Amino acid sequence: MTRIVLWLLGGALLGGIIHILVILTLPLLAEETTWSRVSAFEAKNQMLILPQVEAGEPNPLRLDPELVYGLCQVDLADGPAYLHGLLPDAFWSLALFNEAGAVIYSTTNRDGIGQTVELGIFNAAQTRLLAQQQLDIAEGLLVVEAPSDRLFVLVRLSPPHEAMRKRFAERLAAISCGPRP
Amino acid sequence: MRFVLLLLTAIAIALATGFGLSYYALTDGRLFGAAQIGPWISWPDLGSAAPNPYSRGHLAREAMLQLGRAEGLQFVATMDSAGEPLDLACSYRLDGHVPVSSFWTLSAVDRQGVNLAAPGADLALRSSEVVRNNDGSMSVHVGKALSPGNWLELAGTGPFSLQLTLYDTTAFSGFSSDNDTMPAITRGDCA
């Protein structure tokens, strides 16, 4: 009897180990990741408006139908990335994703920045140059240090009414994104 | 013979618990990375820079554009407050308050994340469109049957889930003790 219980316990223990292995290796095994889905859009160094969610249509990125989304992919190996522009007076938020699909930085327009988008993204080496004052940046630039080079920025803009969507999308698309020319 | 039988049983248990637990942890996840308020489930760690392993696994499965910590939180309900799965054959009512936020949206999706709004109807209900009761609480009707007041009109058949996305919210921030409240979901008539 004890032997049977020991065998069963051994099975459960092995199950626990399998569980931990599955959880830890799953992100490494995934073939379709947020990064691969985002790379399918051609949004390198430009603010691309994501297609609107339609009823009955697949929505793999799980977008909120009420919002307008602007996507921009940057590579800090080409130099620091800058976002510059003015958004309409409505709620907007900004998230910086790394290649693994985690949000490494996020903010909203209620954090005292209002309508102005002035953001500089720097990697560790570029931040050091910034500290040594060897990089010129505009005053009031929001400085974000990123641990890796390949990133994408997602700006969510919320038009208060459906009628404003087109105008809001145009304003969002006008935001400049990418290394300084 | 007995040894082989015991070995096979142990392996079967190991596989069942190992993969079963992993599947549960990444879909429902209530005992692992997810937090629950009534019928509503949220993954508060999804938007952090270094999500915990369960949230990372959940993200890998969904490959979605989640909200960052500062941006907001999404709650999903697949069951009503009585524990019955949400079904398009029935109509539902949401009553109560949501945590403090700049605004929120409510939409219904199927298992694949496809929006279930009726043709011609709004894809989501936004907090600014909701008429509130005198005490500031809200009552929202959800379903295919014509309903008075706030109504999220749906189409289709089968199970569905409700997504309530709070933007710029203080939920789970620990600032206020009675803030973490979500509306109750009550089932009405079923067709």
CSV table of C-alpha atoms in Angstrom, one decimal:
chain,number,residue,atom,x,y,z
A,1,MET,CA,0.0,0.0,0.0
A,2,THR,CA,2.7,2.5,1.0
A,3,ARG,CA,4.5,1.6,-2.2
A,4,ILE,CA,1.5,2.5,-4.3
A,5,VAL,CA,1.1,5.8,-2.6
A,6,LEU,CA,4.8,6.5,-3.1
A,7,TRP,CA,4.4,5.8,-6.8
A,8,LEU,CA,1.4,8.1,-7.0
A,9,LEU,CA,3.3,10.9,-5.1
A,10,GLY,CA,6.2,10.4,-7.5
A,11,GLY,CA,3.9,10.9,-10.4
A,12,ALA,CA,2.4,14.1,-9.0
A,13,LEU,CA,5.9,15.4,-8.3
A,14,LEU,CA,7.0,14.7,-11.8
A,15,GLY,CA,3.8,16.5,-12.9
A,16,GLY,CA,4.8,19.5,-11.0
A,17,ILE,CA,8.2,19.5,-12.7
A,18,ILE,CA,6.6,19.2,-16.1
A,19,HIS,CA,4.3,22.1,-15.2
A,20,ILE,CA,7.2,24.3,-14.3
A,21,LEU,CA,9.1,23.4,-17.5
A,22,VAL,CA,6.0,24.1,-19.6
A,23,ILE,CA,5.4,27.5,-18.1
A,24,LEU,CA,9.0,28.5,-18.4
A,25,THR,CA,9.7,27.3,-21.9
A,26,LEU,CA,6.3,28.2,-23.5
A,27,PRO,CA,7.4,31.9,-24.3
A,28,LEU,CA,10.5,30.5,-26.0
A,29,LEU,CA,8.7,28.0,-28.1
A,30,ALA,CA,5.9,30.3,-29.4
A,31,GLU,CA,6.2,30.7,-33.2
A,32,GLU,CA,3.7,33.5,-33.6
A,33,THR,CA,4.6,36.2,-31.1
A,34,THR,CA,3.5,39.8,-30.6
A,35,TRP,CA,6.7,40.8,-32.3
A,36,SER,CA,6.1,38.7,-35.4
A,37,ARG,CA,2.5,40.0,-35.6
A,38,VAL,CA,3.6,43.6,-35.3
A,39,SER,CA,6.4,43.1,-37.8
A,40,ALA,CA,3.8,42.0,-40.4
A,41,PHE,CA,2.8,45.7,-40.5
A,42,GLU,CA,5.2,47.9,-42.2
A,43,ALA,CA,5.6,50.4,-39.4
A,44,LYS,CA,9.4,50.8,-39.3
A,45,ASN,CA,10.2,54.4,-38.3
A,46,GLN,CA,6.7,55.6,-39.1
A,47,MET,CA,3.5,55.9,-37.3
A,48,LEU,CA,1.1,53.4,-38.8
A,49,ILE,CA,-2.6,53.5,-38.0
A,50,LEU,CA,-3.7,49.9,-37.3
A,51,PRO,CA,-6.9,48.8,-39.1
A,52,GLN,CA,-10.1,49.3,-37.3
A,53,VAL,CA,-11.8,46.4,-35.5
A,54,GLU,CA,-14.9,45.1,-37.3
A,55,ALA,CA,-17.7,43.0,-35.8
A,56,GLY,CA,-17.4,39.4,-36.9
A,57,GLU,CA,-13.8,39.8,-38.0
A,58,PRO,CA,-10.7,38.2,-36.2
A,59,ASN,CA,-8.9,40.6,-33.9
A,60,PRO,CA,-5.7,38.7,-33.0
A,61,LEU,CA,-4.0,41.7,-31.3
A,62,ARG,CA,-7.1,42.1,-29.1
A,63,LEU,CA,-7.6,45.8,-29.9
A,64,ASP,CA,-10.3,47.9,-28.3
A,65,PRO,CA,-12.8,48.9,-31.0
A,66,GLU,CA,-13.3,52.3,-29.4
A,67,LEU,CA,-9.7,53.4,-29.8
A,68,VAL,CA,-7.3,54.5,-32.6
A,69,TYR,CA,-4.0,52.7,-32.5
A,70,GLY,CA,-0.7,54.1,-33.9
A,71,LEU,CA,2.2,51.7,-34.2
A,72,CYS,CA,5.9,52.4,-34.9
A,73,GLN,CA,8.8,50.0,-34.9
A,74,VAL,CA,12.2,51.4,-34.0
A,75,ASP,CA,15.8,50.0,-33.8
A,76,LEU,CA,18.0,51.9,-31.5
A,77,ALA,CA,21.1,50.5,-33.3
A,78,ASP,CA,20.3,53.2,-35.9
A,79,GLY,CA,20.5,55.9,-33.2
A,80,PRO,CA,18.1,57.1,-30.5
A,81,ALA,CA,14.5,57.1,-31.6
A,82,TYR,CA,12.4,60.2,-31.2
A,83,LEU,CA,8.6,60.7,-31.2
A,84,HIS,CA,7.4,64.2,-31.9
A,85,GLY,CA,4.0,65.7,-32.5
A,86,LEU,CA,0.8,67.1,-31.2
A,87,LEU,CA,-2.3,65.0,-30.4
A,88,PRO,CA,-5.9,66.1,-30.1
A,89,ASP,CA,-7.3,67.1,-26.7
A,90,ALA,CA,-8.5,63.6,-25.7
A,91,PHE,CA,-7.2,60.7,-23.7
A,92,TRP,CA,-4.1,59.1,-25.2
A,93,SER,CA,-1.6,56.7,-23.8
A,94,LEU,CA,1.7,55.4,-25.0
A,95,ALA,CA,3.4,52.0,-24.4
A,96,LEU,CA,6.9,50.9,-25.3
A,97,PHE,CA,7.2,47.2,-26.0
A,98,ASN,CA,10.4,45.1,-26.3
A,99,GLU,CA,10.9,42.1,-28.6
A,100,ALA,CA,9.5,39.7,-26.0
A,101,GLY,CA,6.2,41.6,-26.0
A,102,ALA,CA,6.5,43.1,-22.5
A,103,VAL,CA,5.7,46.7,-21.9
A,104,ILE,CA,8.9,48.3,-20.7
A,105,TYR,CA,7.5,51.8,-20.3
A,106,SER,CA,4.0,53.3,-20.4
A,107,THR,CA,2.5,56.7,-19.7
A,108,THR,CA,-0.8,58.5,-20.3
A,109,ASN,CA,-1.5,62.2,-21.3
A,110,ARG,CA,-2.7,62.8,-17.7
A,111,ASP,CA,0.9,62.5,-16.4
A,112,GLY,CA,1.3,66.3,-17.1
A,113,ILE,CA,2.2,66.1,-20.8
A,114,GLY,CA,-1.2,67.1,-22.2
A,115,GLN,CA,-1.3,67.1,-25.9
A,116,THR,CA,2.4,67.1,-26.7
A,117,VAL,CA,4.2,63.9,-27.6
A,118,GLU,CA,8.0,64.6,-27.1
A,119,LEU,CA,9.7,61.3,-26.3
A,120,GLY,CA,13.3,60.2,-26.8
A,121,ILE,CA,14.2,56.5,-26.5
A,122,PHE,CA,17.8,55.7,-25.7
A,123,ASN,CA,19.7,52.5,-25.1
A,124,ALA,CA,22.2,52.2,-22.2
A,125,ALA,CA,25.2,53.5,-24.3
A,126,GLN,CA,23.2,56.4,-25.6
A,127,THR,CA,21.9,57.3,-22.1
A,128,ARG,CA,25.6,57.5,-21.1
A,129,LEU,CA,26.3,59.9,-24.0
A,130,LEU,CA,23.3,61.9,-22.9
A,131,ALA,CA,24.6,62.1,-19.3
A,132,GLN,CA,28.0,63.2,-20.7
A,133,GLN,CA,26.1,65.9,-22.7
A,134,GLN,CA,27.4,64.5,-26.0
A,135,LEU,CA,23.9,64.1,-27.4
A,136,ASP,CA,21.9,67.2,-28.2
A,137,ILE,CA,18.2,66.9,-27.3
A,138,ALA,CA,15.4,69.4,-27.2
A,139,GLU,CA,14.3,70.9,-23.9
A,140,GLY,CA,11.4,69.1,-22.3
A,141,LEU,CA,12.0,65.8,-24.0
A,142,LEU,CA,10.8,62.8,-22.1
A,143,VAL,CA,13.8,60.5,-21.9
A,144,VAL,CA,13.2,56.8,-21.8
A,145,GLU,CA,16.0,54.3,-21.3
A,146,ALA,CA,15.5,51.0,-23.0
A,147,PRO,CA,17.4,47.8,-22.1
A,148,SER,CA,17.3,46.5,-25.6
A,149,ASP,CA,17.5,47.9,-29.2
A,150,ARG,CA,14.6,46.4,-31.0
A,151,LEU,CA,11.4,48.0,-29.8
A,152,PHE,CA,8.0,49.2,-30.9
A,153,VAL,CA,5.8,52.1,-29.7
A,154,LEU,CA,2.1,51.8,-29.5
A,155,VAL,CA,0.0,55.0,-29.0
A,156,ARG,CA,-3.6,54.6,-28.1
A,157,LEU,CA,-5.8,57.6,-28.8
A,158,SER,CA,-9.4,57.7,-27.7
A,159,PRO,CA,-11.8,59.8,-29.9
A,160,PRO,CA,-14.7,60.8,-27.7
A,161,HIS,CA,-17.1,60.1,-30.5
A,162,GLU,CA,-17.1,57.9,-33.6
A,163,ALA,CA,-17.5,60.9,-35.9
A,164,MET,CA,-14.1,62.1,-34.8
A,165,ARG,CA,-12.3,58.9,-35.5
A,166,LYS,CA,-11.0,59.8,-39.0
A,167,ARG,CA,-9.7,63.2,-37.9
A,168,PHE,CA,-8.1,61.7,-34.8
A,169,ALA,CA,-6.4,59.0,-36.9
A,170,GLU,CA,-5.0,61.6,-39.3
A,171,ARG,CA,-3.6,63.6,-36.3
A,172,LEU,CA,-2.0,60.4,-34.9
A,173,ALA,CA,-0.5,59.4,-38.2
A,174,ALA,CA,1.2,62.8,-38.4
A,175,ILE,CA,3.4,62.0,-35.3
A,176,SER,CA,6.9,61.6,-36.5
A,177,CYS,CA,8.8,58.6,-35.2
A,178,GLY,CA,12.3,57.2,-35.7
A,179,PRO,CA,15.9,58.4,-35.6
A,180,ARG,CA,16.6,62.0,-36.2
A,181,PRO,CA,17.2,62.7,-39.9
B,1,MET,CA,3.9,-6.8,-14.2
B,2,ARG,CA,2.9,-4.9,-11.1
B,3,PHE,CA,6.0,-2.6,-11.5
B,4,VAL,CA,5.1,-1.8,-15.1
B,5,LEU,CA,1.5,-1.0,-14.1
B,6,LEU,CA,2.6,1.3,-11.3
B,7,LEU,CA,5.1,3.0,-13.6
B,8,LEU,CA,2.5,3.6,-16.3
B,9,THR,CA,0.1,5.0,-13.7
B,10,ALA,CA,2.7,7.3,-12.3
B,11,ILE,CA,3.6,8.6,-15.8
B,12,ALA,CA,-0.1,9.1,-16.6
B,13,ILE,CA,-0.5,11.1,-13.4
B,14,ALA,CA,2.6,13.1,-14.2
B,15,LEU,CA,1.4,14.0,-17.7
B,16,ALA,CA,-2.1,14.8,-16.6
B,17,THR,CA,-1.1,17.1,-13.7
B,18,GLY,CA,1.8,18.7,-15.6
B,19,PHE,CA,0.0,19.6,-18.8
B,20,GLY,CA,-3.5,20.0,-17.2
B,21,LEU,CA,-2.2,22.4,-14.6
B,22,SER,CA,-0.3,24.4,-17.2
B,23,TYR,CA,-3.4,24.7,-19.4
B,24,TYR,CA,-5.5,25.8,-16.5
B,25,ALA,CA,-2.9,28.2,-15.3
B,26,LEU,CA,-2.6,30.0,-18.7
B,27,THR,CA,-6.3,30.1,-19.6
B,28,ASP,CA,-8.3,30.5,-16.4
B,29,GLY,CA,-5.4,31.2,-14.2
B,30,ARG,CA,-7.3,32.2,-11.1
B,31,LEU,CA,-4.9,30.4,-8.7
B,32,PHE,CA,-1.9,31.6,-10.5
B,33,GLY,CA,-1.2,34.9,-12.3
B,34,ALA,CA,-4.8,36.2,-12.4
B,35,ALA,CA,-6.8,38.2,-9.9
B,36,GLN,CA,-10.6,37.9,-9.5
B,37,ILE,CA,-13.3,40.3,-8.5
B,38,GLY,CA,-16.7,38.6,-8.6
B,39,PRO,CA,-17.0,37.0,-12.0
B,40,TRP,CA,-14.3,39.3,-13.5
B,41,ILE,CA,-10.8,38.2,-14.0
B,42,SER,CA,-7.8,40.3,-14.7
B,43,TRP,CA,-4.1,39.7,-15.1
B,44,PRO,CA,-2.6,42.7,-13.3
B,45,ASP,CA,1.0,41.7,-14.0
B,46,LEU,CA,0.6,41.6,-17.8
B,47,GLY,CA,1.5,45.2,-18.3
B,48,SER,CA,4.7,45.2,-16.1
B,49,ALA,CA,8.2,45.3,-17.6
B,50,ALA,CA,9.0,41.9,-16.2
B,51,PRO,CA,5.8,39.9,-15.9
B,52,ASN,CA,5.8,36.8,-13.7
B,53,PRO,CA,6.3,33.5,-15.5
B,54,TYR,CA,2.5,32.7,-15.6
B,55,SER,CA,1.7,36.1,-17.1
B,56,ARG,CA,4.5,35.7,-19.6
B,57,GLY,CA,3.1,32.3,-20.6
B,58,HIS,CA,-0.4,33.8,-20.9
B,59,LEU,CA,1.1,36.6,-23.1
B,60,ALA,CA,2.9,34.1,-25.3
B,61,ARG,CA,-0.4,32.2,-25.8
B,62,GLU,CA,-2.4,35.3,-26.7
B,63,ALA,CA,0.3,37.4,-28.5
B,64,MET,CA,-1.8,40.5,-28.0
B,65,LEU,CA,-1.1,44.2,-27.4
B,66,GLN,CA,-1.7,44.4,-23.7
B,67,LEU,CA,-2.1,47.6,-21.7
B,68,GLY,CA,0.9,48.9,-19.9
B,69,ARG,CA,0.7,49.4,-16.1
B,70,ALA,CA,0.2,53.1,-16.4
B,71,GLU,CA,-2.4,52.8,-19.2
B,72,GLY,CA,-5.0,50.6,-17.6
B,73,LEU,CA,-6.3,47.2,-16.9
B,74,GLN,CA,-8.6,44.8,-18.7
B,75,PHE,CA,-11.2,42.6,-17.0
B,76,VAL,CA,-12.7,39.6,-18.7
B,77,ALA,CA,-15.8,37.7,-17.5
B,78,THR,CA,-16.8,34.3,-19.0
B,79,MET,CA,-19.3,33.5,-16.3
B,80,ASP,CA,-22.1,35.4,-14.6
B,81,SER,CA,-22.2,36.1,-10.9
B,82,ALA,CA,-23.9,32.8,-10.2
B,83,GLY,CA,-21.2,30.9,-11.9
B,84,GLU,CA,-23.1,30.0,-15.1
B,85,PRO,CA,-21.2,30.4,-18.4
B,86,LEU,CA,-22.3,33.4,-20.4
B,87,ASP,CA,-24.3,32.4,-23.4
B,88,LEU,CA,-25.7,34.4,-26.3
B,89,ALA,CA,-29.1,32.7,-25.9
B,90,CYS,CA,-29.6,34.7,-22.7
B,91,SER,CA,-29.7,38.3,-21.8
B,92,TYR,CA,-27.7,39.7,-18.9
B,93,ARG,CA,-27.6,42.8,-16.7
B,94,LEU,CA,-24.5,44.4,-15.2
B,95,ASP,CA,-25.2,46.3,-12.0
B,96,GLY,CA,-22.8,48.3,-9.8
B,97,HIS,CA,-19.7,50.3,-9.9
B,98,VAL,CA,-16.3,50.0,-11.6
B,99,PRO,CA,-12.9,51.1,-10.1
B,100,VAL,CA,-11.9,54.7,-10.6
B,101,SER,CA,-10.7,55.3,-14.1
B,102,SER,CA,-10.6,58.0,-16.8
B,103,PHE,CA,-13.0,56.0,-18.9
B,104,TRP,CA,-13.8,52.4,-19.7
B,105,THR,CA,-15.2,50.4,-22.6
B,106,LEU,CA,-17.3,47.2,-22.5
B,107,SER,CA,-17.5,44.8,-25.4
B,108,ALA,CA,-18.4,41.2,-26.0
B,109,VAL,CA,-16.2,38.7,-27.8
B,110,ASP,CA,-16.3,35.0,-28.6
B,111,ARG,CA,-13.5,32.5,-27.7
B,112,GLN,CA,-11.3,33.7,-30.7
B,113,GLY,CA,-11.6,37.3,-29.7
B,114,VAL,CA,-14.1,38.2,-32.5
B,115,ASN,CA,-16.4,41.1,-31.6
B,116,LEU,CA,-20.0,40.0,-31.3
B,117,ALA,CA,-21.8,43.3,-31.7
B,118,ALA,CA,-25.0,43.2,-33.8
B,119,PRO,CA,-24.7,44.6,-37.4
B,120,GLY,CA,-25.1,48.4,-37.3
B,121,ALA,CA,-24.7,48.6,-33.5
B,122,ASP,CA,-21.8,50.1,-31.7
B,123,LEU,CA,-18.9,47.6,-31.2
B,124,ALA,CA,-18.4,48.6,-27.6
B,125,LEU,CA,-20.1,50.6,-25.0
B,126,ARG,CA,-18.1,53.5,-23.6
B,127,SER,CA,-18.5,54.9,-20.1
B,128,SER,CA,-19.4,58.4,-21.4
B,129,GLU,CA,-22.4,56.9,-23.2
B,130,VAL,CA,-23.8,55.2,-20.1
B,131,VAL,CA,-26.8,56.7,-18.3
B,132,ARG,CA,-26.4,56.2,-14.5
B,133,ASN,CA,-28.8,55.7,-11.7
B,134,ASN,CA,-29.3,58.3,-9.0
B,135,ASP,CA,-26.7,56.8,-6.7
B,136,GLY,CA,-24.0,56.8,-9.4
B,137,SER,CA,-24.2,53.1,-10.1
B,138,MET,CA,-24.9,51.8,-13.6
B,139,SER,CA,-27.2,49.2,-15.1
B,140,VAL,CA,-26.2,47.8,-18.5
B,141,HIS,CA,-28.2,45.3,-20.5
B,142,VAL,CA,-26.2,42.9,-22.6
B,143,GLY,CA,-27.6,40.5,-25.1
B,144,LYS,CA,-29.7,40.0,-28.2
B,145,ALA,CA,-33.1,40.8,-26.8
B,146,LEU,CA,-34.3,44.3,-27.1
B,147,SER,CA,-33.6,46.0,-23.8
B,148,PRO,CA,-34.3,49.5,-22.2
B,149,GLY,CA,-31.7,51.9,-21.0
B,150,ASN,CA,-28.0,51.1,-21.6
B,151,TRP,CA,-27.9,48.2,-24.0
B,152,LEU,CA,-24.9,46.4,-25.6
B,153,GLU,CA,-26.6,44.8,-28.6
B,154,LEU,CA,-25.1,41.4,-29.6
B,155,ALA,CA,-25.6,38.9,-32.4
B,156,GLY,CA,-24.7,35.2,-32.9
B,157,THR,CA,-25.0,32.1,-30.8
B,158,GLY,CA,-22.9,30.2,-28.3
B,159,PRO,CA,-20.7,31.1,-25.4
B,160,PHE,CA,-19.2,34.6,-25.2
B,161,SER,CA,-17.1,36.7,-22.8
B,162,LEU,CA,-17.3,40.3,-21.7
B,163,GLN,CA,-14.3,42.5,-21.7
B,164,LEU,CA,-14.3,45.6,-19.5
B,165,THR,CA,-11.3,47.7,-20.1
B,166,LEU,CA,-10.5,50.4,-17.6
B,167,TYR,CA,-8.1,53.2,-18.9
B,168,ASP,CA,-5.9,55.1,-16.5
B,169,THR,CA,-7.3,53.2,-13.5
B,170,THR,CA,-6.5,53.0,-9.8
B,171,ALA,CA,-7.7,49.3,-9.6
B,172,PHE,CA,-5.3,47.1,-7.7
B,173,SER,CA,-3.2,50.1,-6.8
B,174,GLY,CA,-4.1,49.9,-3.1
B,175,PHE,CA,-5.0,53.6,-2.9
B,176,SER,CA,-8.5,53.0,-1.7
B,177,SER,CA,-10.1,50.1,0.1
B,178,ASP,CA,-13.5,50.1,-1.5
B,179,ASN,CA,-12.2,50.9,-5.0
B,180,ASP,CA,-11.8,47.3,-6.2
B,181,THR,CA,-15.4,46.7,-7.0
B,182,MET,CA,-16.8,45.4,-10.3
B,183,PRO,CA,-20.4,45.1,-11.5
B,184,ALA,CA,-22.4,42.0,-10.8
B,185,ILE,CA,-23.6,40.0,-13.8
B,186,THR,CA,-27.2,38.7,-13.5
B,187,ARG,CA,-28.7,36.4,-16.0
B,188,GLY,CA,-32.2,37.4,-17.3
B,189,ASP,CA,-34.4,35.5,-19.7
B,190,CYS,CA,-33.1,32.9,-22.1
B,191,ALA,CA,-34.4,32.2,-25.5
